[in-house]
Amino acid sequence: AVDDGFSCLKVKVGAGDLDRDVARLRAVREAVGDDVPLRADANAAWDRGTAEEAVEAFATLDLSYLEQPLSADDLSGHAALRGRGVGIALDETLATVSVRDVLDAEAADVLVLKPMALGGPARAHAVARRALGAGVDPLVTTTIDAAPARTAAVHVAAAIPDVRPCGLATAGALDSDLVPDPAPVESGTVAVPTGPGVAGGGPSVPGVAAPPWRATRNDGRRPTEGRIYTLPVPTAPMSTGRLLYVLALFAVFVFSAGFVVIWALSYGPL
């Protein structure tokens, strides 16, 4: 993977013996050296005792973070694992627990965002902004999506300032895809489509694609360096107060119109 241009690696753990996981991670660390960030994902496989042992062992391997070591709803358990030399990332938790509760519990150093599992790109980006405001790093991955959803995830990642390496190289997990990939992974990076729509009018071509992880303006031009362009957040549903206000205006209109009709029928034309 490193030879293919990837600058960060993630290893699945938790499927077997913890000592075996430690040995595998140590072997990867020795193979890639100290300059390549290394992550581990347990997919909620452990109890608190095993997770504590894992964090203690992984801290000697300079692990960037350990993803979802405990069950999705164990916020206090995840919070207790923080500050022990390995960052704690949450993924599955976001499907069952509100972002507010996660941040209030100080349960994570990193949030792993899957736009298609969070309600779409705009909602995922809103979560990313909220996490950044709380001092938690967001990054983006997929639910092994087809090209349209993967490309939407690319746009979300591009709109997060100083985003960590994201898990978007998942096309290879599919036997076939719905359409040609408009944002393929090449040498460990993705070029953000710059044309209209999510796909930018089609697959990127030399000289057209934006630099990797560079957000683009709605008019297709590249943004000024250092300036952040965000995805639009959907308009919130009409509040009860506003709905009552609109209904009251409608009632006044109907009453006024009825009064005019009655007056006209009573007195005739002027």
PDB file of C-alpha atoms in Angstrom:
ATOM      1  CA  ALA A   1       0.000   0.000   0.000  1.00  0.00           C
ATOM      2  CA  VAL A   2       2.802   2.422   0.829  1.00  0.00           C
ATOM      3  CA  ASP A   3       4.457   1.619  -2.492  1.00  0.00           C
ATOM      4  CA  ASP A   4       1.147   2.491  -4.174  1.00  0.00           C
ATOM      5  CA  GLY A   5       1.267   5.976  -2.677  1.00  0.00           C
ATOM      6  CA  PHE A   6      -0.821   5.614   0.466  1.00  0.00           C
ATOM      7  CA  SER A   7       0.540   7.625   3.373  1.00  0.00           C
ATOM      8  CA  CYS A   8      -1.632   6.096   6.103  1.00  0.00           C
ATOM      9  CA  LEU A   9      -2.666   2.519   6.891  1.00  0.00           C
ATOM     10  CA  LYS A  10      -5.505   0.938   8.896  1.00  0.00           C
ATOM     11  CA  VAL A  11      -5.481  -2.627  10.210  1.00  0.00           C
ATOM     12  CA  LYS A  12      -8.535  -4.549  11.366  1.00  0.00           C
ATOM     13  CA  VAL A  13      -8.212  -6.034  14.849  1.00  0.00           C
ATOM     14  CA  GLY A  14     -10.492  -7.768  17.349  1.00  0.00           C
ATOM     15  CA  ALA A  15     -11.348 -10.878  15.338  1.00  0.00           C
ATOM     16  CA  GLY A  16      -9.037 -13.122  17.318  1.00  0.00           C
ATOM     17  CA  ASP A  17      -6.498 -13.168  20.105  1.00  0.00           C
ATOM     18  CA  LEU A  18      -5.199  -9.773  21.267  1.00  0.00           C
ATOM     19  CA  ASP A  19      -1.594 -10.990  21.270  1.00  0.00           C
ATOM     20  CA  ARG A  20      -2.006 -11.872  17.600  1.00  0.00           C
ATOM     21  CA  ASP A  21      -3.342  -8.375  16.865  1.00  0.00           C
ATOM     22  CA  VAL A  22      -0.369  -6.811  18.624  1.00  0.00           C
ATOM     23  CA  ALA A  23       2.030  -8.995  16.646  1.00  0.00           C
ATOM     24  CA  ARG A  24       0.376  -8.064  13.356  1.00  0.00           C
ATOM     25  CA  LEU A  25       0.490  -4.353  14.123  1.00  0.00           C
ATOM     26  CA  ARG A  26       4.114  -4.611  15.209  1.00  0.00           C
ATOM     27  CA  ALA A  27       4.963  -6.378  11.947  1.00  0.00           C
ATOM     28  CA  VAL A  28       3.269  -3.612   9.936  1.00  0.00           C
ATOM     29  CA  ARG A  29       5.046  -0.916  11.924  1.00  0.00           C
ATOM     30  CA  GLU A  30       8.414  -2.555  11.354  1.00  0.00           C
ATOM     31  CA  ALA A  31       7.669  -2.931   7.636  1.00  0.00           C
ATOM     32  CA  VAL A  32       6.614   0.676   6.958  1.00  0.00           C
ATOM     33  CA  GLY A  33       8.762   2.512   9.490  1.00  0.00           C
ATOM     34  CA  ASP A  34       7.881   5.265  11.910  1.00  0.00           C
ATOM     35  CA  ASP A  35       6.806   7.913   9.375  1.00  0.00           C
ATOM     36  CA  VAL A  36       3.590   6.216   8.207  1.00  0.00           C
ATOM     37  CA  PRO A  37       0.555   6.817  10.463  1.00  0.00           C
ATOM     38  CA  LEU A  38      -0.974   3.531  11.590  1.00  0.00           C
ATOM     39  CA  ARG A  39      -4.558   2.992  12.732  1.00  0.00           C
ATOM     40  CA  ALA A  40      -6.496   0.005  14.092  1.00  0.00           C
ATOM     41  CA  ASP A  41     -10.225  -0.749  13.931  1.00  0.00           C
ATOM     42  CA  ALA A  42     -11.794  -3.189  16.393  1.00  0.00           C
ATOM     43  CA  ASN A  43     -15.418  -2.797  15.221  1.00  0.00           C
ATOM     44  CA  ALA A  44     -16.734  -2.898  18.808  1.00  0.00           C
ATOM     45  CA  ALA A  45     -15.218  -6.336  19.447  1.00  0.00           C
ATOM     46  CA  TRP A  46     -13.923  -5.925  23.003  1.00  0.00           C
ATOM     47  CA  ASP A  47     -15.061  -5.510  26.565  1.00  0.00           C
ATOM     48  CA  ARG A  48     -13.528  -2.800  28.720  1.00  0.00           C
ATOM     49  CA  GLY A  49     -10.787  -4.984  30.164  1.00  0.00           C
ATOM     50  CA  THR A  50      -9.569  -6.195  26.776  1.00  0.00           C
ATOM     51  CA  ALA A  51      -9.757  -2.686  25.342  1.00  0.00           C
ATOM     52  CA  GLU A  52      -7.581  -1.352  28.164  1.00  0.00           C
ATOM     53  CA  GLU A  53      -4.989  -4.052  27.490  1.00  0.00           C
ATOM     54  CA  ALA A  54      -5.084  -3.234  23.778  1.00  0.00           C
ATOM     55  CA  VAL A  55      -4.564   0.480  24.318  1.00  0.00           C
ATOM     56  CA  GLU A  56      -1.612  -0.200  26.621  1.00  0.00           C
ATOM     57  CA  ALA A  57      -0.012  -2.512  24.058  1.00  0.00           C
ATOM     58  CA  PHE A  58      -0.778  -0.321  21.031  1.00  0.00           C
ATOM     59  CA  ALA A  59       0.715   2.757  22.684  1.00  0.00           C
ATOM     60  CA  THR A  60       4.170   1.232  22.195  1.00  0.00           C
ATOM     61  CA  LEU A  61       3.574   1.062  18.435  1.00  0.00           C
ATOM     62  CA  ASP A  62       2.860   4.784  17.911  1.00  0.00           C
ATOM     63  CA  LEU A  63      -0.719   4.119  16.816  1.00  0.00           C
ATOM     64  CA  SER A  64      -2.609   7.201  15.615  1.00  0.00           C
ATOM     65  CA  TYR A  65      -5.899   5.952  16.942  1.00  0.00           C
ATOM     66  CA  LEU A  66      -7.925   2.886  17.868  1.00  0.00           C
ATOM     67  CA  GLU A  67     -11.364   2.876  16.249  1.00  0.00           C
ATOM     68  CA  GLN A  68     -14.490   1.667  18.063  1.00  0.00           C
ATOM     69  CA  PRO A  69     -12.910  -0.665  20.638  1.00  0.00           C
ATOM     70  CA  LEU A  70     -16.150  -0.965  22.667  1.00  0.00           C
ATOM     71  CA  SER A  71     -19.863  -1.276  21.966  1.00  0.00           C
ATOM     72  CA  ALA A  72     -21.563   1.648  20.272  1.00  0.00           C
ATOM     73  CA  ASP A  73     -23.430   2.899  23.348  1.00  0.00           C
ATOM     74  CA  ASP A  74     -20.527   2.718  25.831  1.00  0.00           C
ATOM     75  CA  LEU A  75     -19.614   6.400  25.876  1.00  0.00           C
ATOM     76  CA  SER A  76     -18.130   6.386  29.376  1.00  0.00           C
ATOM     77  CA  GLY A  77     -15.971   3.377  28.526  1.00  0.00           C
ATOM     78  CA  HIS A  78     -14.561   5.084  25.445  1.00  0.00           C
ATOM     79  CA  ALA A  79     -13.997   8.293  27.401  1.00  0.00           C
ATOM     80  CA  ALA A  80     -12.009   6.338  30.006  1.00  0.00           C
ATOM     81  CA  LEU A  81      -9.688   4.975  27.292  1.00  0.00           C
ATOM     82  CA  ARG A  82      -8.629   8.418  26.116  1.00  0.00           C
ATOM     83  CA  GLY A  83      -5.382  10.024  27.204  1.00  0.00           C
ATOM     84  CA  ARG A  84      -3.451   6.745  27.419  1.00  0.00           C
ATOM     85  CA  GLY A  85      -1.170   7.220  24.443  1.00  0.00           C
ATOM     86  CA  VAL A  86      -3.592   6.159  21.688  1.00  0.00           C
ATOM     87  CA  GLY A  87      -6.389   8.287  20.272  1.00  0.00           C
ATOM     88  CA  ILE A  88      -9.923   6.905  20.378  1.00  0.00           C
ATOM     89  CA  ALA A  89     -12.091   7.111  17.262  1.00  0.00           C
ATOM     90  CA  LEU A  90     -15.815   6.409  17.038  1.00  0.00           C
ATOM     91  CA  ASP A  91     -17.676   5.133  13.996  1.00  0.00           C
ATOM     92  CA  GLU A  92     -20.557   2.743  14.773  1.00  0.00           C
ATOM     93  CA  THR A  93     -21.511   4.901  17.759  1.00  0.00           C
ATOM     94  CA  LEU A  94     -22.667   7.670  15.419  1.00  0.00           C
ATOM     95  CA  ALA A  95     -25.397   5.392  14.052  1.00  0.00           C
ATOM     96  CA  THR A  96     -27.080   4.982  17.443  1.00  0.00           C
ATOM     97  CA  VAL A  97     -25.964   7.908  19.641  1.00  0.00           C
ATOM     98  CA  SER A  98     -26.393  11.607  18.906  1.00  0.00           C
ATOM     99  CA  VAL A  99     -23.315  13.646  18.073  1.00  0.00           C
ATOM    100  CA  ARG A 100     -24.216  15.986  20.924  1.00  0.00           C
ATOM    101  CA  ASP A 101     -24.082  13.127  23.452  1.00  0.00           C
ATOM    102  CA  VAL A 102     -20.760  11.894  22.049  1.00  0.00           C
ATOM    103  CA  LEU A 103     -19.172  15.322  22.326  1.00  0.00           C
ATOM    104  CA  ASP A 104     -20.708  16.060  25.723  1.00  0.00           C
ATOM    105  CA  ALA A 105     -19.304  12.767  27.037  1.00  0.00           C
ATOM    106  CA  GLU A 106     -15.837  13.605  25.626  1.00  0.00           C
ATOM    107  CA  ALA A 107     -15.816  10.049  24.314  1.00  0.00           C
ATOM    108  CA  ALA A 108     -13.664  10.506  21.208  1.00  0.00           C
ATOM    109  CA  ASP A 109     -10.578  12.135  19.778  1.00  0.00           C
ATOM    110  CA  VAL A 110     -11.717  11.377  16.224  1.00  0.00           C
ATOM    111  CA  LEU A 111     -15.101  10.919  14.531  1.00  0.00           C
ATOM    112  CA  VAL A 112     -15.241   8.657  11.479  1.00  0.00           C
ATOM    113  CA  LEU A 113     -18.012   9.997   9.243  1.00  0.00           C
ATOM    114  CA  LYS A 114     -19.858   7.909   6.659  1.00  0.00           C
ATOM    115  CA  PRO A 115     -22.065  10.363   4.745  1.00  0.00           C
ATOM    116  CA  MET A 116     -24.497   7.730   3.483  1.00  0.00           C
ATOM    117  CA  ALA A 117     -25.025   6.438   7.036  1.00  0.00           C
ATOM    118  CA  LEU A 118     -25.449   9.907   8.533  1.00  0.00           C
ATOM    119  CA  GLY A 119     -28.170  11.130   6.180  1.00  0.00           C
ATOM    120  CA  GLY A 120     -26.161  12.453   3.258  1.00  0.00           C
ATOM    121  CA  PRO A 121     -23.197  14.725   2.452  1.00  0.00           C
ATOM    122  CA  ALA A 122     -24.595  17.940   3.897  1.00  0.00           C
ATOM    123  CA  ARG A 123     -25.462  16.345   7.224  1.00  0.00           C
ATOM    124  CA  ALA A 124     -22.069  14.646   7.410  1.00  0.00           C
ATOM    125  CA  HIS A 125     -20.368  17.979   6.794  1.00  0.00           C
ATOM    126  CA  ALA A 126     -22.490  19.614   9.477  1.00  0.00           C
ATOM    127  CA  VAL A 127     -21.310  16.921  11.913  1.00  0.00           C
ATOM    128  CA  ALA A 128     -17.710  17.583  10.847  1.00  0.00           C
ATOM    129  CA  ARG A 129     -18.071  21.288  11.573  1.00  0.00           C
ATOM    130  CA  ARG A 130     -19.585  20.550  14.966  1.00  0.00           C
ATOM    131  CA  ALA A 131     -16.764  18.142  15.809  1.00  0.00           C
ATOM    132  CA  LEU A 132     -14.114  20.684  14.829  1.00  0.00           C
ATOM    133  CA  GLY A 133     -15.789  23.233  17.066  1.00  0.00           C
ATOM    134  CA  ALA A 134     -15.436  20.783  19.977  1.00  0.00           C
ATOM    135  CA  GLY A 135     -11.778  20.043  19.258  1.00  0.00           C
ATOM    136  CA  VAL A 136     -12.465  16.588  17.783  1.00  0.00           C
ATOM    137  CA  ASP A 137     -10.968  15.604  14.420  1.00  0.00           C
ATOM    138  CA  PRO A 138     -13.450  14.439  11.758  1.00  0.00           C
ATOM    139  CA  LEU A 139     -12.481  12.258   8.826  1.00  0.00           C
ATOM    140  CA  VAL A 140     -14.541  10.682   6.064  1.00  0.00           C
ATOM    141  CA  THR A 141     -14.960   7.130   4.837  1.00  0.00           C
ATOM    142  CA  THR A 142     -17.631   5.144   2.996  1.00  0.00           C
ATOM    143  CA  THR A 143     -20.012   2.270   3.577  1.00  0.00           C
ATOM    144  CA  ILE A 144     -18.381   0.464   0.606  1.00  0.00           C
ATOM    145  CA  ASP A 145     -20.553   2.630  -1.636  1.00  0.00           C
ATOM    146  CA  ALA A 146     -20.783   2.741  -5.411  1.00  0.00           C
ATOM    147  CA  ALA A 147     -19.187   5.604  -7.340  1.00  0.00           C
ATOM    148  CA  PRO A 148     -21.953   8.240  -6.875  1.00  0.00           C
ATOM    149  CA  ALA A 149     -21.913   8.000  -3.071  1.00  0.00           C
ATOM    150  CA  ARG A 150     -18.111   7.641  -2.926  1.00  0.00           C
ATOM    151  CA  THR A 151     -17.735  10.818  -4.953  1.00  0.00           C
ATOM    152  CA  ALA A 152     -20.121  12.651  -2.640  1.00  0.00           C
ATOM    153  CA  ALA A 153     -17.912  11.543   0.257  1.00  0.00           C
ATOM    154  CA  VAL A 154     -14.903  12.980  -1.585  1.00  0.00           C
ATOM    155  CA  HIS A 155     -16.625  16.376  -1.668  1.00  0.00           C
ATOM    156  CA  VAL A 156     -17.350  16.181   2.067  1.00  0.00           C
ATOM    157  CA  ALA A 157     -13.713  15.380   2.835  1.00  0.00           C
ATOM    158  CA  ALA A 158     -12.545  18.205   0.560  1.00  0.00           C
ATOM    159  CA  ALA A 159     -14.676  20.692   2.483  1.00  0.00           C
ATOM    160  CA  ILE A 160     -13.075  19.847   5.860  1.00  0.00           C
ATOM    161  CA  PRO A 161     -10.027  22.043   6.562  1.00  0.00           C
ATOM    162  CA  ASP A 162      -6.779  20.183   7.264  1.00  0.00           C
ATOM    163  CA  VAL A 163      -8.589  16.853   7.111  1.00  0.00           C
ATOM    164  CA  ARG A 164      -6.677  13.734   8.107  1.00  0.00           C
ATOM    165  CA  PRO A 165      -6.197  10.955   5.535  1.00  0.00           C
ATOM    166  CA  CYS A 166      -9.648   9.583   4.729  1.00  0.00           C
ATOM    167  CA  GLY A 167     -10.817   6.058   3.939  1.00  0.00           C
ATOM    168  CA  LEU A 168     -12.099   6.570   0.405  1.00  0.00           C
ATOM    169  CA  ALA A 169     -10.159   3.845  -1.422  1.00  0.00           C
ATOM    170  CA  THR A 170     -13.004   1.343  -1.176  1.00  0.00           C
ATOM    171  CA  ALA A 171     -13.884   0.844  -4.854  1.00  0.00           C
ATOM    172  CA  GLY A 172     -11.777  -2.303  -4.972  1.00  0.00           C
ATOM    173  CA  ALA A 173     -14.144  -3.990  -2.512  1.00  0.00           C
ATOM    174  CA  LEU A 174     -16.875  -4.015  -5.190  1.00  0.00           C
ATOM    175  CA  ASP A 175     -17.150  -6.675  -7.879  1.00  0.00           C
ATOM    176  CA  SER A 176     -18.520  -4.021 -10.271  1.00  0.00           C
ATOM    177  CA  ASP A 177     -19.637  -0.410 -10.103  1.00  0.00           C
ATOM    178  CA  LEU A 178     -22.686   1.523 -11.267  1.00  0.00           C
ATOM    179  CA  VAL A 179     -20.789   4.051 -13.378  1.00  0.00           C
ATOM    180  CA  PRO A 180     -17.186   4.937 -14.258  1.00  0.00           C
ATOM    181  CA  ASP A 181     -15.470   6.438 -11.221  1.00  0.00           C
ATOM    182  CA  PRO A 182     -15.278  10.253 -11.565  1.00  0.00           C
ATOM    183  CA  ALA A 183     -12.880  10.520  -8.612  1.00  0.00           C
ATOM    184  CA  PRO A 184     -10.585   7.488  -8.651  1.00  0.00           C
ATOM    185  CA  VAL A 185      -7.826   6.991  -6.125  1.00  0.00           C
ATOM    186  CA  GLU A 186      -4.452   7.460  -7.802  1.00  0.00           C
ATOM    187  CA  SER A 187      -1.181   7.209  -5.886  1.00  0.00           C
ATOM    188  CA  GLY A 188      -3.046   7.494  -2.616  1.00  0.00           C
ATOM    189  CA  THR A 189      -4.905  10.723  -3.457  1.00  0.00           C
ATOM    190  CA  VAL A 190      -8.214  11.740  -5.015  1.00  0.00           C
ATOM    191  CA  ALA A 191      -8.790  14.682  -7.349  1.00  0.00           C
ATOM    192  CA  VAL A 192     -12.009  16.529  -6.550  1.00  0.00           C
ATOM    193  CA  PRO A 193     -14.305  16.893  -9.599  1.00  0.00           C
ATOM    194  CA  THR A 194     -14.709  20.574 -10.500  1.00  0.00           C
ATOM    195  CA  GLY A 195     -17.618  20.635 -12.943  1.00  0.00           C
ATOM    196  CA  PRO A 196     -21.362  20.755 -12.288  1.00  0.00           C
ATOM    197  CA  GLY A 197     -22.894  18.139 -10.020  1.00  0.00           C
ATOM    198  CA  VAL A 198     -21.280  15.608  -7.733  1.00  0.00           C
ATOM    199  CA  ALA A 199     -19.358  13.963 -10.575  1.00  0.00           C
ATOM    200  CA  GLY A 200     -18.282  17.220 -12.193  1.00  0.00           C
ATOM    201  CA  GLY A 201     -19.878  16.307 -15.496  1.00  0.00           C
ATOM    202  CA  GLY A 202     -18.003  13.006 -15.777  1.00  0.00           C
ATOM    203  CA  PRO A 203     -14.666  11.401 -14.961  1.00  0.00           C
ATOM    204  CA  SER A 204     -11.866  13.854 -14.272  1.00  0.00           C
ATOM    205  CA  VAL A 205      -9.407  14.535 -17.056  1.00  0.00           C
ATOM    206  CA  PRO A 206      -5.829  15.884 -16.977  1.00  0.00           C
ATOM    207  CA  GLY A 207      -5.742  19.636 -16.545  1.00  0.00           C
ATOM    208  CA  VAL A 208      -9.297  19.861 -15.211  1.00  0.00           C
ATOM    209  CA  ALA A 209      -9.269  18.153 -11.832  1.00  0.00           C
ATOM    210  CA  ALA A 210      -8.592  20.237  -8.753  1.00  0.00           C
ATOM    211  CA  PRO A 211      -5.560  19.422  -6.589  1.00  0.00           C
ATOM    212  CA  PRO A 212      -6.180  16.560  -4.145  1.00  0.00           C
ATOM    213  CA  TRP A 213      -8.458  17.508  -1.243  1.00  0.00           C
ATOM    214  CA  ARG A 214      -9.032  21.030  -2.579  1.00  0.00           C
ATOM    215  CA  ALA A 215     -12.608  22.239  -2.279  1.00  0.00           C
ATOM    216  CA  THR A 216     -14.120  24.131  -5.212  1.00  0.00           C
ATOM    217  CA  ARG A 217     -16.607  26.954  -5.407  1.00  0.00           C
ATOM    218  CA  ASN A 218     -20.110  26.456  -6.747  1.00  0.00           C
ATOM    219  CA  ASP A 219     -19.172  28.318  -9.940  1.00  0.00           C
ATOM    220  CA  GLY A 220     -16.402  25.794 -10.641  1.00  0.00           C
ATOM    221  CA  ARG A 221     -13.488  28.138  -9.867  1.00  0.00           C
ATOM    222  CA  ARG A 222     -10.894  27.126  -7.335  1.00  0.00           C
ATOM    223  CA  PRO A 223     -11.138  28.918  -3.994  1.00  0.00           C
ATOM    224  CA  THR A 224      -8.600  31.353  -2.665  1.00  0.00           C
ATOM    225  CA  GLU A 225      -5.822  29.563  -0.797  1.00  0.00           C
ATOM    226  CA  GLY A 226      -6.612  29.098   2.872  1.00  0.00           C
ATOM    227  CA  ARG A 227     -10.277  30.009   2.541  1.00  0.00           C
ATOM    228  CA  ILE A 228     -12.872  27.421   3.547  1.00  0.00           C
ATOM    229  CA  TYR A 229     -15.878  26.695   1.339  1.00  0.00           C
ATOM    230  CA  THR A 230     -18.540  24.630   3.024  1.00  0.00           C
ATOM    231  CA  LEU A 231     -21.362  22.491   1.746  1.00  0.00           C
ATOM    232  CA  PRO A 232     -24.863  23.909   2.251  1.00  0.00           C
ATOM    233  CA  VAL A 233     -26.738  22.620   5.261  1.00  0.00           C
ATOM    234  CA  PRO A 234     -30.370  21.674   4.574  1.00  0.00           C
ATOM    235  CA  THR A 235     -32.961  24.160   5.762  1.00  0.00           C
ATOM    236  CA  ALA A 236     -34.507  23.055   9.027  1.00  0.00           C
ATOM    237  CA  PRO A 237     -38.195  22.045   9.021  1.00  0.00           C
ATOM    238  CA  MET A 238     -40.659  24.869   9.731  1.00  0.00           C
ATOM    239  CA  SER A 239     -41.046  25.421  13.473  1.00  0.00           C
ATOM    240  CA  THR A 240     -44.439  25.182  15.185  1.00  0.00           C
ATOM    241  CA  GLY A 241     -44.450  28.925  15.918  1.00  0.00           C
ATOM    242  CA  ARG A 242     -43.734  29.844  12.335  1.00  0.00           C
ATOM    243  CA  LEU A 243     -46.390  27.415  11.072  1.00  0.00           C
ATOM    244  CA  LEU A 244     -49.005  29.001  13.362  1.00  0.00           C
ATOM    245  CA  TYR A 245     -47.966  32.436  12.124  1.00  0.00           C
ATOM    246  CA  VAL A 246     -48.434  31.393   8.491  1.00  0.00           C
ATOM    247  CA  LEU A 247     -51.833  29.848   9.280  1.00  0.00           C
ATOM    248  CA  ALA A 248     -52.904  33.037  11.046  1.00  0.00           C
ATOM    249  CA  LEU A 249     -51.980  35.146   8.011  1.00  0.00           C
ATOM    250  CA  PHE A 250     -53.941  32.757   5.796  1.00  0.00           C
ATOM    251  CA  ALA A 251     -56.977  33.028   8.076  1.00  0.00           C
ATOM    252  CA  VAL A 252     -56.830  36.856   7.958  1.00  0.00           C
ATOM    253  CA  PHE A 253     -56.637  36.712   4.167  1.00  0.00           C
ATOM    254  CA  VAL A 254     -59.664  34.382   3.934  1.00  0.00           C
ATOM    255  CA  PHE A 255     -61.667  36.557   6.366  1.00  0.00           C
ATOM    256  CA  SER A 256     -60.830  39.734   4.452  1.00  0.00           C
ATOM    257  CA  ALA A 257     -61.729  38.188   1.116  1.00  0.00           C
ATOM    258  CA  GLY A 258     -65.041  36.943   2.520  1.00  0.00           C
ATOM    259  CA  PHE A 259     -65.867  40.386   3.909  1.00  0.00           C
ATOM    260  CA  VAL A 260     -65.261  42.013   0.516  1.00  0.00           C
ATOM    261  CA  VAL A 261     -67.507  39.471  -1.207  1.00  0.00           C
ATOM    262  CA  ILE A 262     -70.347  40.034   1.304  1.00  0.00           C
ATOM    263  CA  TRP A 263     -70.043  43.815   0.943  1.00  0.00           C
ATOM    264  CA  ALA A 264     -70.164  43.574  -2.822  1.00  0.00           C
ATOM    265  CA  LEU A 265     -73.253  41.380  -2.739  1.00  0.00           C
ATOM    266  CA  SER A 266     -74.998  43.703  -0.268  1.00  0.00           C
ATOM    267  CA  TYR A 267     -74.350  47.083  -1.910  1.00  0.00           C
ATOM    268  CA  GLY A 268     -73.758  46.158  -5.504  1.00  0.00           C
ATOM    269  CA  PRO A 269     -71.189  47.796  -7.738  1.00  0.00           C
ATOM    270  CA  LEU A 270     -70.086  51.360  -7.031  1.00  0.00           C
TER     271      LEU A 270
END
